[in-house]
Short mmCIF file of C-alpha atoms and ligand atoms in Angstrom, two decimals:
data_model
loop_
_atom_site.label_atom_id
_atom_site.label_comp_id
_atom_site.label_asym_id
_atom_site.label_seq_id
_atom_site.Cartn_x
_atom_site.Cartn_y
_atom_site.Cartn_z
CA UNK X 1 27.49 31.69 -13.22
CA UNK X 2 28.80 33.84 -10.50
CA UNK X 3 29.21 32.33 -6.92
CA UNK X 4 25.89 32.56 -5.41
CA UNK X 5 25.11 33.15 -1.81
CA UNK X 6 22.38 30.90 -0.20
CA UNK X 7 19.94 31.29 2.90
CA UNK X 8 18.36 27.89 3.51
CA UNK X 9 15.47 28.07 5.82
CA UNK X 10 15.14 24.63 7.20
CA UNK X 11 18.01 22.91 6.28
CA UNK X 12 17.55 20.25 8.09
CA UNK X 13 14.10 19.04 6.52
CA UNK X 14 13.82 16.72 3.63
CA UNK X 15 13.98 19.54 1.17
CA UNK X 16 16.75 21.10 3.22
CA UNK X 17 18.74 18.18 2.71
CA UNK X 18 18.25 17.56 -0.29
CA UNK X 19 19.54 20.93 -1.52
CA UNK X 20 22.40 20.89 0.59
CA UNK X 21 23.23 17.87 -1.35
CA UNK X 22 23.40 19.42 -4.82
CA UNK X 23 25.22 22.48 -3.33
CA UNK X 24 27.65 19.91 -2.31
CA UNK X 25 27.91 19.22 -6.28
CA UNK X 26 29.00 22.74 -6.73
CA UNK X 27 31.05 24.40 -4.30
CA UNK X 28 32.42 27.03 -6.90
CA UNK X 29 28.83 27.72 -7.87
CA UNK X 30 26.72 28.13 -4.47
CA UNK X 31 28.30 29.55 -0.92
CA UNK X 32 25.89 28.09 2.18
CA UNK X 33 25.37 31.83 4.00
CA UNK X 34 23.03 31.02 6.74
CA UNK X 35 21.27 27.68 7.81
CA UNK X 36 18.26 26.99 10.18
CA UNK X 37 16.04 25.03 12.00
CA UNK X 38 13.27 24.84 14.18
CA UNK X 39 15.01 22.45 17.02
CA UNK X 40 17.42 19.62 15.83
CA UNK X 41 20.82 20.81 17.28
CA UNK X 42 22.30 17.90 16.12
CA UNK X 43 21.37 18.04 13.11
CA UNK X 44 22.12 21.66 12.52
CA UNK X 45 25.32 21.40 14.34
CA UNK X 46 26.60 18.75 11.94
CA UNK X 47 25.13 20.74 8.67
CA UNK X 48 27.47 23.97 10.27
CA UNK X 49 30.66 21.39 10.35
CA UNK X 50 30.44 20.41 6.76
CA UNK X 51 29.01 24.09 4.71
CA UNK X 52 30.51 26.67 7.12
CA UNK X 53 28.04 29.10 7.45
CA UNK X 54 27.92 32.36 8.51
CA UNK X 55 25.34 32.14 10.70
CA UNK X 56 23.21 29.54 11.74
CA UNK X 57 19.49 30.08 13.33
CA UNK X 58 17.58 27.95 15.37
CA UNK X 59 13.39 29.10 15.84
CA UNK X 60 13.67 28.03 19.54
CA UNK X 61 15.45 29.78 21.41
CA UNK X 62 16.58 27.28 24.28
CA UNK X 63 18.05 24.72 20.86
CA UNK X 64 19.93 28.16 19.95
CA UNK X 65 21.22 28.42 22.78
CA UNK X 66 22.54 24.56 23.01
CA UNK X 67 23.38 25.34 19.31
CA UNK X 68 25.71 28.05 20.24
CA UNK X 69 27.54 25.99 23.23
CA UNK X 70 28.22 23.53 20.60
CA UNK X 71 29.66 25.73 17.90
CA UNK X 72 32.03 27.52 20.41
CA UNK X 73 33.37 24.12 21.92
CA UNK X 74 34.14 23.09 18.09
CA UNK X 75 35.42 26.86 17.56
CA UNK X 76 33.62 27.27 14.48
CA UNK X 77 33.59 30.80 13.10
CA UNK X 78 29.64 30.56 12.93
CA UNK X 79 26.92 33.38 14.56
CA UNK X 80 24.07 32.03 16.40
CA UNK X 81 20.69 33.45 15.95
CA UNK X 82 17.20 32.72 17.48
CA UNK X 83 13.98 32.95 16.61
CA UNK X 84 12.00 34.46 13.88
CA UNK X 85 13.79 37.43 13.43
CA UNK X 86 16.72 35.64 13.10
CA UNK X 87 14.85 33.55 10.53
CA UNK X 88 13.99 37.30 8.91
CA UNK X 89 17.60 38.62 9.29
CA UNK X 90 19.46 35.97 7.34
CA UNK X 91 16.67 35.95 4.76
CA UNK X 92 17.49 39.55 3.77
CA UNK X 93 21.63 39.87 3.73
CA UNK X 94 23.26 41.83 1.35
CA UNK X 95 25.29 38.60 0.32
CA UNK X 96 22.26 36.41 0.20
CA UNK X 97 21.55 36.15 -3.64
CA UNK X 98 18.74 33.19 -2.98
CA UNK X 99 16.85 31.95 -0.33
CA UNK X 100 15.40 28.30 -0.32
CA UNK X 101 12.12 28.63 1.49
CA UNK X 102 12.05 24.95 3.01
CA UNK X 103 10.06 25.70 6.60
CA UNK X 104 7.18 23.65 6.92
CA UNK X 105 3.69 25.59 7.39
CA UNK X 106 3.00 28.68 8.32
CA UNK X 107 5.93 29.14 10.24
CA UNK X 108 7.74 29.74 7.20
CA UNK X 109 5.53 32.69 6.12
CA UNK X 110 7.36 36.04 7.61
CA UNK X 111 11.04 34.76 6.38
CA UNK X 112 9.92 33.69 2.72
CA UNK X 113 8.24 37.23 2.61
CA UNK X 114 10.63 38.93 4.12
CA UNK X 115 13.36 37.25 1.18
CA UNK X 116 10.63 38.79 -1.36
CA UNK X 117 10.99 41.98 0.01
CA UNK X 118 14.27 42.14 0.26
CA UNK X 119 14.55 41.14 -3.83
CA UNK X 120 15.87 37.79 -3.72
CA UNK X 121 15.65 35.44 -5.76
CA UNK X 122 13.20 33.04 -3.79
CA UNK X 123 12.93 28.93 -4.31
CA UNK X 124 9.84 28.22 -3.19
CA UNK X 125 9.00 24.65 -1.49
CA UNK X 126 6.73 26.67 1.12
CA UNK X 127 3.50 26.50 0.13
CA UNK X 128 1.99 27.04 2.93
CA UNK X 129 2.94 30.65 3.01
CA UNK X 130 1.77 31.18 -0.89
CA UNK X 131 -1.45 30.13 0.05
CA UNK X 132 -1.76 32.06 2.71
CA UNK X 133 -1.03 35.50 1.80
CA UNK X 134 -0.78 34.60 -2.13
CA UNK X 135 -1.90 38.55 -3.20
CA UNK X 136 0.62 40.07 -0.49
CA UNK X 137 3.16 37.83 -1.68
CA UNK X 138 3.11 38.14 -5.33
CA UNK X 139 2.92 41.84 -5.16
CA UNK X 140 5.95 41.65 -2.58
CA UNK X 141 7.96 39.86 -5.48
CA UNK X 142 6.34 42.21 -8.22
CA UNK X 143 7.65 45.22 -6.03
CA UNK X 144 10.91 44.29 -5.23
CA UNK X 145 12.01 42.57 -8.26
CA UNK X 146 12.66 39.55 -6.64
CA UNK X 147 12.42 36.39 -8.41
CA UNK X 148 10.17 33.39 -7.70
CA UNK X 149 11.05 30.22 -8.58
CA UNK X 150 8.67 26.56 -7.69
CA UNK X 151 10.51 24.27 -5.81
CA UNK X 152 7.38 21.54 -5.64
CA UNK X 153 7.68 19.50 -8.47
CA UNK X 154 4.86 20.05 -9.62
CA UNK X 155 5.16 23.90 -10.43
CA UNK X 156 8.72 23.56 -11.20
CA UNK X 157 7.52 21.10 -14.31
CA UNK X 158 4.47 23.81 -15.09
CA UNK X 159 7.22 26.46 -15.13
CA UNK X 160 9.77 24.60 -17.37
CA UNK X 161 6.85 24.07 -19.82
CA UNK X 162 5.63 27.70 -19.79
CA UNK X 163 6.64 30.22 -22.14
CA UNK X 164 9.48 33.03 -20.59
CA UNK X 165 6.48 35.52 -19.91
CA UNK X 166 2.94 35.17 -18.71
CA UNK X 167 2.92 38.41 -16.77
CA UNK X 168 -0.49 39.37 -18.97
CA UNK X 169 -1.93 36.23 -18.39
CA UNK X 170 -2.34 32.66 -19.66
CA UNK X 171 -5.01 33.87 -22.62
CA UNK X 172 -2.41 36.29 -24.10
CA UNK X 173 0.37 33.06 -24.75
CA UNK X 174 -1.76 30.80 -26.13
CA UNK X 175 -2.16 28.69 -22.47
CA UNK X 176 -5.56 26.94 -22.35
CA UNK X 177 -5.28 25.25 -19.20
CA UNK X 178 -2.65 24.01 -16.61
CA UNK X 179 -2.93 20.23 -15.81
CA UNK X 180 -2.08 19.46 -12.38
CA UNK X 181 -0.90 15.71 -11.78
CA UNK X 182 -0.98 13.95 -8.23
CA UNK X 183 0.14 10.36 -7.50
CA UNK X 184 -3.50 10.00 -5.33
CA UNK X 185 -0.95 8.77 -2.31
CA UNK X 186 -0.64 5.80 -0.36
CA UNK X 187 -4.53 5.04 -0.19
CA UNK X 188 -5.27 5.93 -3.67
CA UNK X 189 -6.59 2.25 -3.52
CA UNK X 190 -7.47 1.32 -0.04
CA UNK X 191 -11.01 0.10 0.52
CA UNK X 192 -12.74 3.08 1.69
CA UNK X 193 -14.23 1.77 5.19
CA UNK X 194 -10.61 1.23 6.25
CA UNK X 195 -9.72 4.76 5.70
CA UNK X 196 -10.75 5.35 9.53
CA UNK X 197 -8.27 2.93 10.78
CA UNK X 198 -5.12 3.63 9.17
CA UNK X 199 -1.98 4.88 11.25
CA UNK X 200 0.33 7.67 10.93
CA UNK X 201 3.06 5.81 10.06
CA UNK X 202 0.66 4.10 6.98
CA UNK X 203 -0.34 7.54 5.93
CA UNK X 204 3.86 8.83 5.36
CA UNK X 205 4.28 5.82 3.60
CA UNK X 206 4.37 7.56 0.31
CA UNK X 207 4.50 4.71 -2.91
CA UNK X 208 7.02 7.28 -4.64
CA UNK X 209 8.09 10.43 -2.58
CA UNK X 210 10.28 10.48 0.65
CA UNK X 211 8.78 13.59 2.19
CA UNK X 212 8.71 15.33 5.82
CA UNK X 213 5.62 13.84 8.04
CA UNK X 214 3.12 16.84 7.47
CA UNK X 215 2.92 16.95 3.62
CA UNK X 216 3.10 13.24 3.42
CA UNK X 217 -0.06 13.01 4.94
CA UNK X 218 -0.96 16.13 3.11
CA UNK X 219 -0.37 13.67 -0.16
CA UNK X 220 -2.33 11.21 1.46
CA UNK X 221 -5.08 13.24 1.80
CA UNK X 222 -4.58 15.26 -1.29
CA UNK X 223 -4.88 18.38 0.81
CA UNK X 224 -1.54 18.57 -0.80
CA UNK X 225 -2.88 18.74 -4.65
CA UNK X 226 -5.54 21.47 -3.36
CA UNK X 227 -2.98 23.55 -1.87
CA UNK X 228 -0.72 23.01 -5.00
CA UNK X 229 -4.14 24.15 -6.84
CA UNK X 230 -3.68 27.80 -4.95
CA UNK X 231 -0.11 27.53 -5.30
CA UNK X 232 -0.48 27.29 -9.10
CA UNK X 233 -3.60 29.72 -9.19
CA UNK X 234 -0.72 32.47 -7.98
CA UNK X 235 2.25 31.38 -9.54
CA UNK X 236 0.90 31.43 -12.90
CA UNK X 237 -2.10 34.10 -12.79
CA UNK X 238 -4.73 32.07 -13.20
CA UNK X 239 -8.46 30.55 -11.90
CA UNK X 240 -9.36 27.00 -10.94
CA UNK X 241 -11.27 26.99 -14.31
CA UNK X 242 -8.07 26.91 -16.01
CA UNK X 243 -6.69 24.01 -13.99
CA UNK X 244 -7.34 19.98 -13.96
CA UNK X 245 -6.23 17.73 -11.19
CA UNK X 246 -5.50 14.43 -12.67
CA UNK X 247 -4.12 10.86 -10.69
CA UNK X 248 -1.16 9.87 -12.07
CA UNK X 249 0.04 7.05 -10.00
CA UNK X 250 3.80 6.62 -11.51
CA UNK X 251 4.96 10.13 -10.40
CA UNK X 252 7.00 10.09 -13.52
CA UNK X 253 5.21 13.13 -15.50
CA UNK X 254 5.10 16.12 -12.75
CA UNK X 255 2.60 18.35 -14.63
CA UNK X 256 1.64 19.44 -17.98
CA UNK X 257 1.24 22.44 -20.07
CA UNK X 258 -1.75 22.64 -22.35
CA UNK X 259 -1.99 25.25 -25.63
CA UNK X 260 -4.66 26.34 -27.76
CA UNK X 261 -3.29 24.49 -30.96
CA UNK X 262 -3.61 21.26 -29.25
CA UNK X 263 -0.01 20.78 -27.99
CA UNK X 264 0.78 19.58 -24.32
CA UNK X 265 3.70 19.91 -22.96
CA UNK X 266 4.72 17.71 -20.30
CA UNK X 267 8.45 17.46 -18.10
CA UNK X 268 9.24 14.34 -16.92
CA UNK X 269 11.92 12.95 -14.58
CA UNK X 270 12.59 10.42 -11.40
CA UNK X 271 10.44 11.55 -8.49
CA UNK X 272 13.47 13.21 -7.04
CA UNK X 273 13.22 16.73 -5.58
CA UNK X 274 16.94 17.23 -6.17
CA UNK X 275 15.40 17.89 -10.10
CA UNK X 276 13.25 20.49 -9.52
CA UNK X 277 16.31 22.14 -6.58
CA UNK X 278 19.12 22.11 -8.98
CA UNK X 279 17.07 23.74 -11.83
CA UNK X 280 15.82 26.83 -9.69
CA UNK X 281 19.29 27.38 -8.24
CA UNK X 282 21.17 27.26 -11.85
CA UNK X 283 17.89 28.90 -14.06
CA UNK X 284 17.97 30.00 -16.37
CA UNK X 285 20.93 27.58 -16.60
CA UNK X 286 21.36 23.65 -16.17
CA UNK X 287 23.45 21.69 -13.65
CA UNK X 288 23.96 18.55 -12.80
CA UNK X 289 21.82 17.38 -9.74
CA UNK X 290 22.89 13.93 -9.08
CA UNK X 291 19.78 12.56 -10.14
CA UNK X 292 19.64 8.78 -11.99
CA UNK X 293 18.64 8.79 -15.07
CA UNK X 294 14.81 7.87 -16.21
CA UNK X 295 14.56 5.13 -17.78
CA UNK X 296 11.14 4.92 -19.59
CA UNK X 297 11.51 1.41 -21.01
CA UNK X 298 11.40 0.26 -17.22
CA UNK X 299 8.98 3.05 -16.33
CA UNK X 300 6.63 1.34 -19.56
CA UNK X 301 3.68 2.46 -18.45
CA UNK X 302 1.76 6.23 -17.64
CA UNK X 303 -1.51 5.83 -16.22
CA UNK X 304 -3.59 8.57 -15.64
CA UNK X 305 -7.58 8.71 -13.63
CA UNK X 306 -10.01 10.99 -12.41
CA UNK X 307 -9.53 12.09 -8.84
CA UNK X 308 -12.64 10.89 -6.53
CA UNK X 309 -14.02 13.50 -4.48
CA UNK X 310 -15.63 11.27 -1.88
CA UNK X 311 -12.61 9.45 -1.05
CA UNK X 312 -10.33 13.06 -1.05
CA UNK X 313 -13.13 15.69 0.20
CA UNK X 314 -9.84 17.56 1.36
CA UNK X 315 -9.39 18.54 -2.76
CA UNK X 316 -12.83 19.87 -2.60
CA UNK X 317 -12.22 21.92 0.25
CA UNK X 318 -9.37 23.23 -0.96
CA UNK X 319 -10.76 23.73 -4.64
CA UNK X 320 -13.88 26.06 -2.20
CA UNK X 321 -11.16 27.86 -0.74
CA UNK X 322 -9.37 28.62 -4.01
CA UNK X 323 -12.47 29.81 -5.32
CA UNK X 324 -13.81 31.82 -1.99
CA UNK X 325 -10.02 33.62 -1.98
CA UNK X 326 -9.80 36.49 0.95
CA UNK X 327 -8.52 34.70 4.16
CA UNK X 328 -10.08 31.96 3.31
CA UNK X 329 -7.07 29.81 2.25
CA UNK X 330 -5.26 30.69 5.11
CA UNK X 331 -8.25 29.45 7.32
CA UNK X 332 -8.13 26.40 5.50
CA UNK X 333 -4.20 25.84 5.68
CA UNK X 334 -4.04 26.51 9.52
CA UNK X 335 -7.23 23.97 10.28
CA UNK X 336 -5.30 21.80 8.04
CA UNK X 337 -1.99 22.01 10.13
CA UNK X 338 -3.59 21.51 13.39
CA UNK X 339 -5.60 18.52 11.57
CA UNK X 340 -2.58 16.44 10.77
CA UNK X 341 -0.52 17.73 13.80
CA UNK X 342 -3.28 15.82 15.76
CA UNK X 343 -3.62 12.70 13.47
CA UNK X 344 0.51 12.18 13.50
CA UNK X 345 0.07 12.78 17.66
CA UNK X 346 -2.63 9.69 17.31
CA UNK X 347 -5.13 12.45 18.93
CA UNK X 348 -7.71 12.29 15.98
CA UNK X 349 -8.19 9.70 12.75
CA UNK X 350 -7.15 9.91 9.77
CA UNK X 351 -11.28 10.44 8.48
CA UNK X 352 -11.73 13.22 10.99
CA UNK X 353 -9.09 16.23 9.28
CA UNK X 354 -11.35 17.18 6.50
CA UNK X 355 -14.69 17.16 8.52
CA UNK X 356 -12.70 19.27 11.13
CA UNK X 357 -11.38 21.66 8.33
CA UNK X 358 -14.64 21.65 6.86
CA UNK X 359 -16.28 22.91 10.21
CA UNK X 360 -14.18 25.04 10.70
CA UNK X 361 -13.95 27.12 6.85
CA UNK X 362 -17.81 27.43 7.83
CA UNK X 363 -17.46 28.96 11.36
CA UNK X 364 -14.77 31.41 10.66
CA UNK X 365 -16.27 34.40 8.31
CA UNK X 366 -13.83 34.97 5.33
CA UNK X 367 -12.43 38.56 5.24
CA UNK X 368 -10.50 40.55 2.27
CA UNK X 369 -6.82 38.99 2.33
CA UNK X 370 -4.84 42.95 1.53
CA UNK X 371 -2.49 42.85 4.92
CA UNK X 372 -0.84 40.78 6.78
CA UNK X 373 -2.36 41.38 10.41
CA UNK X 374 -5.53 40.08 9.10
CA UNK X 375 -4.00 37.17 7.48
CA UNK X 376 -2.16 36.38 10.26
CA UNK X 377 -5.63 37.23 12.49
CA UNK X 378 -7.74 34.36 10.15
CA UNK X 379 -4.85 31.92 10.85
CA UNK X 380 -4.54 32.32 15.15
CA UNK X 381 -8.70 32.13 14.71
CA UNK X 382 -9.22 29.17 12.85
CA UNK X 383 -6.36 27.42 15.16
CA UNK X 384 -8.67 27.97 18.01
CA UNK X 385 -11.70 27.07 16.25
CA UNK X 386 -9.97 23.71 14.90
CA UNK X 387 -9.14 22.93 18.63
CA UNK X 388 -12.17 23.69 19.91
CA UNK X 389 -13.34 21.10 17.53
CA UNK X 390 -11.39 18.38 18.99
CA UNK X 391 -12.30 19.41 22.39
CA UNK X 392 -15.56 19.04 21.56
CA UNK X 393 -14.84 15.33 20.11
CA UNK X 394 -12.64 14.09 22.92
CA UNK X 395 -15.88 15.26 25.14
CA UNK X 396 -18.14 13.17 23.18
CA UNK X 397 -16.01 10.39 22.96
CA UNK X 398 -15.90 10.51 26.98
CA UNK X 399 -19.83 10.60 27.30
P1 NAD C 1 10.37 18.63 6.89
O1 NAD C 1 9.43 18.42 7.99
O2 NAD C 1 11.23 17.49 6.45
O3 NAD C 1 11.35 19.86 7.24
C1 NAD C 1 10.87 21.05 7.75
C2 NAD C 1 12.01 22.00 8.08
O4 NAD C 1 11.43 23.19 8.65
C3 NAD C 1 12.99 21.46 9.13
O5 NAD C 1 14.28 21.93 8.85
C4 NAD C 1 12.50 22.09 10.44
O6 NAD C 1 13.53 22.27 11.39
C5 NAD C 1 11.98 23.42 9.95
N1 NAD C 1 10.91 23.96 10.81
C6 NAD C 1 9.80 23.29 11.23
N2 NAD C 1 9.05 24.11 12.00
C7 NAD C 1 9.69 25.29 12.09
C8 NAD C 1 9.44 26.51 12.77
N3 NAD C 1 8.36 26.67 13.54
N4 NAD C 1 10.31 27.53 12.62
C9 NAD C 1 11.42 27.37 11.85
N5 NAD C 1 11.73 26.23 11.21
C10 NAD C 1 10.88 25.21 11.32
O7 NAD C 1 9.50 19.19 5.67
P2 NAD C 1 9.80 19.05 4.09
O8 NAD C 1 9.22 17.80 3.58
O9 NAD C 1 11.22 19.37 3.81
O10 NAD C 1 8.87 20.23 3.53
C11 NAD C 1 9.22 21.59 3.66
C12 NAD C 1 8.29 22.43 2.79
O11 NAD C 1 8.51 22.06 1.43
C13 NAD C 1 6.81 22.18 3.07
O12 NAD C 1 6.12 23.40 2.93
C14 NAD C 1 6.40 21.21 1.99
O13 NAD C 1 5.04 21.35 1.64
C15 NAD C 1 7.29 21.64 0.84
N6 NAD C 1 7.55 20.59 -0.14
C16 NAD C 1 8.24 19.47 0.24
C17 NAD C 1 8.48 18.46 -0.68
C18 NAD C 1 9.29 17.23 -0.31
O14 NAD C 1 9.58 16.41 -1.17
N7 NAD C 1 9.67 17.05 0.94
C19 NAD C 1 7.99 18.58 -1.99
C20 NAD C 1 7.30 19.73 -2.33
C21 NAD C 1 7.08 20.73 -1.41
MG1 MG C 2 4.21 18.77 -5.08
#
């Protein structure tokens, strides 16, 4: 393959990380372009050192700033940029072959769009931004010839057990349905009238995946699996109806493929995300991605359950949103954000984010999803409305 130039938006997150660490397996195969981050200097700083960027963007301006001291007292050949268009700029260079998508939240939508638009090839681990403008988006990467690839596992193993085209539709390649697996989290189990109590820290305390703090409790929620519901509804032009959520607590098979003669296809690895990173960035070739090996004699065992809607109301939520479509995902995403923003900041409990995105999906009207301004309108208003919420609460708890 020829050397390919990379844009990695967030680079210093989990999934940042991570694919900086299988770029590392192929320097003649990958060149680092541009790297960014919302605030960790240090962190960024140390990334620049070791890949040798072009440029380097920090979202915050005063961090950029620091950022850019730091890179001229090391003399580093490196450009520092701020802000989001920064963010937009190295997401649309005429070198820049991919861009990994790795922002957290809706922060990450106007950079991942702006890589469609520009007709990269885009890795996808920001979900957030599918959900929210998942028509704008997919007609962005229709228009453009970009290409989109799934960095979440899950969609990654859906698209390795797809056929090449489904561009007409699941129907016309013999697709029946998409089954969606989900490890059900870290309180898959947990008796349900402790559910109120539990910390933070016990929600990112994920039995199989070491994620950033906002989709770990996303996973304990299972928020996560609803998003990943609209996620897959886009990716792969299809409805709800054609898609199962299933509990599958080993995190071993990371979704499954079923066809009208019966057969299910299923890909299976270690609950690694360097898997899924490595097979975007090479497709339609293989690499090596420094992965172990899965063993399924140790593994012995595949479970798989029905996912309880009273202990994850999020997944119904998110399964109403799916269905409603307009802005209505993005209302749901943004109460969502400010939800676990104030459970990680011990503001609100753990029991309290789906009421408060519930509440909120019913006070905010949803409108038709075609542009971004309204998009971006339904997100700013359901913010306020999820703050008002916990206003509200704090004042009752008071009284
Ligand atoms: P993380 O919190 O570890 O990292 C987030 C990155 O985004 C950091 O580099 C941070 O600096 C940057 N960032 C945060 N806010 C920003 C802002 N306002 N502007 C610009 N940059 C900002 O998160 P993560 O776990 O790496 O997840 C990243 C995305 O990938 C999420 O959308 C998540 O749902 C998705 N994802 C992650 C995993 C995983 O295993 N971690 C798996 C599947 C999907
Ligand atoms: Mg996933």
């Amino acid at each position: 393959m020829s050397l390919q130039g990379i844009t990695i938006l967030g680079s210093t997150g989990s999934i940042g990380v991570n694919t900086l660490d299988v770029i590392s397996r192929h320097p003649d195969n990958f060149k680092v372009v541009a790297l960014s981050a919302n605030s960790q200097v240090e962190r960024l700083f140390s990334q620049c050192q070791q890949f040798r960027p072009t440029y380097a963007v920090m979202a915050d301006e005063a961090a950029a700033a620091q950022l850019a001291d730091r890179i001229k007292q090391a003399d580093l050949p490196i450009e520092v940029l701020a802000g989001i268009d920064g963010l937009v700029q190295v997401s649309q260079l005429d070198n820049v072959d991919q861009v990994m998508a790795a922002i957290v939240g809706a922060a990450g939508l106007l950079p991942t769009l702006a890589a469609a638009k520009a007709g990269k090839r885009v890795l996808l681990a920001n979900k957030e931004a599918l959900v929210m403008s998942g028509r704008l988006f997919m007609e962005a990467v229709k228009q453009n010839q970009a290409e989109l690839l799934p960095i979440d596992s899950e969609h990654n193993a859906i698209f390795q057990c797809m056929p090449t085209s489904f561009d007409n539709g699941l129907d016309s390649v013999g697709v029946r349905r998409i089954l969606l697996t989900g490890s059900g989290g870290p309180f898959r189990t947990t008796a349900m009238d402790k559910l109120a109590n539990v910390s933070p820290q016990q929600a990112c305390a994920h039995p199989n995946w070491d994620m950033g703090r906002k989709i770990s409790v996303d996973s304990a929620t299972m928020m996560n699996k609803g998003l990943e519901l609209i996620e897959a509804c886009w990716l792969f032009n299809t409805s709800p109806d054609h898609v199962e959520i299933m509990l599958h607590p080993q995190s071993v098979i990371h979704s499954m493929v079923e066809y009208v003669d019966g057969s299910v296809l299923a890909q299976l690895g270690q609950p690694d995300m360097r898997t899924p990173i490595a097979h975007a960035m090479a497709w339609p070739k293989r690499i090596d991605s420094g992965v172990e090996r899965l063993n399924l004699i140790d593994v012995a065992r595949l479970e798989f359950e029905k996912p309880d809607l009273q202990r994850f109301p999020c997944l119904r939520l998110a399964e109403q949103a799916a269905r409603a479509g307009g802005t209505t995902p993005a209302i749901l995403n943004a109460a969502n954000e400010i939800a676990v923003a104030e459970f990680l900041d011990n503001k609100i409990r753990f029991t309290d984010i789906a009421p408060l995105v519930e509440d909120v999906m019913t006070q905010v009207p949803t409108k038709v999803a075609n542009d971004l301004d309204t998009i971006l309108q339904a997100d700013q208003t359901a913010r306020e409305h999820a703050r008002r919420w916990i206003d509200r609460q704090q004042q009752q708890g008071k009284a």
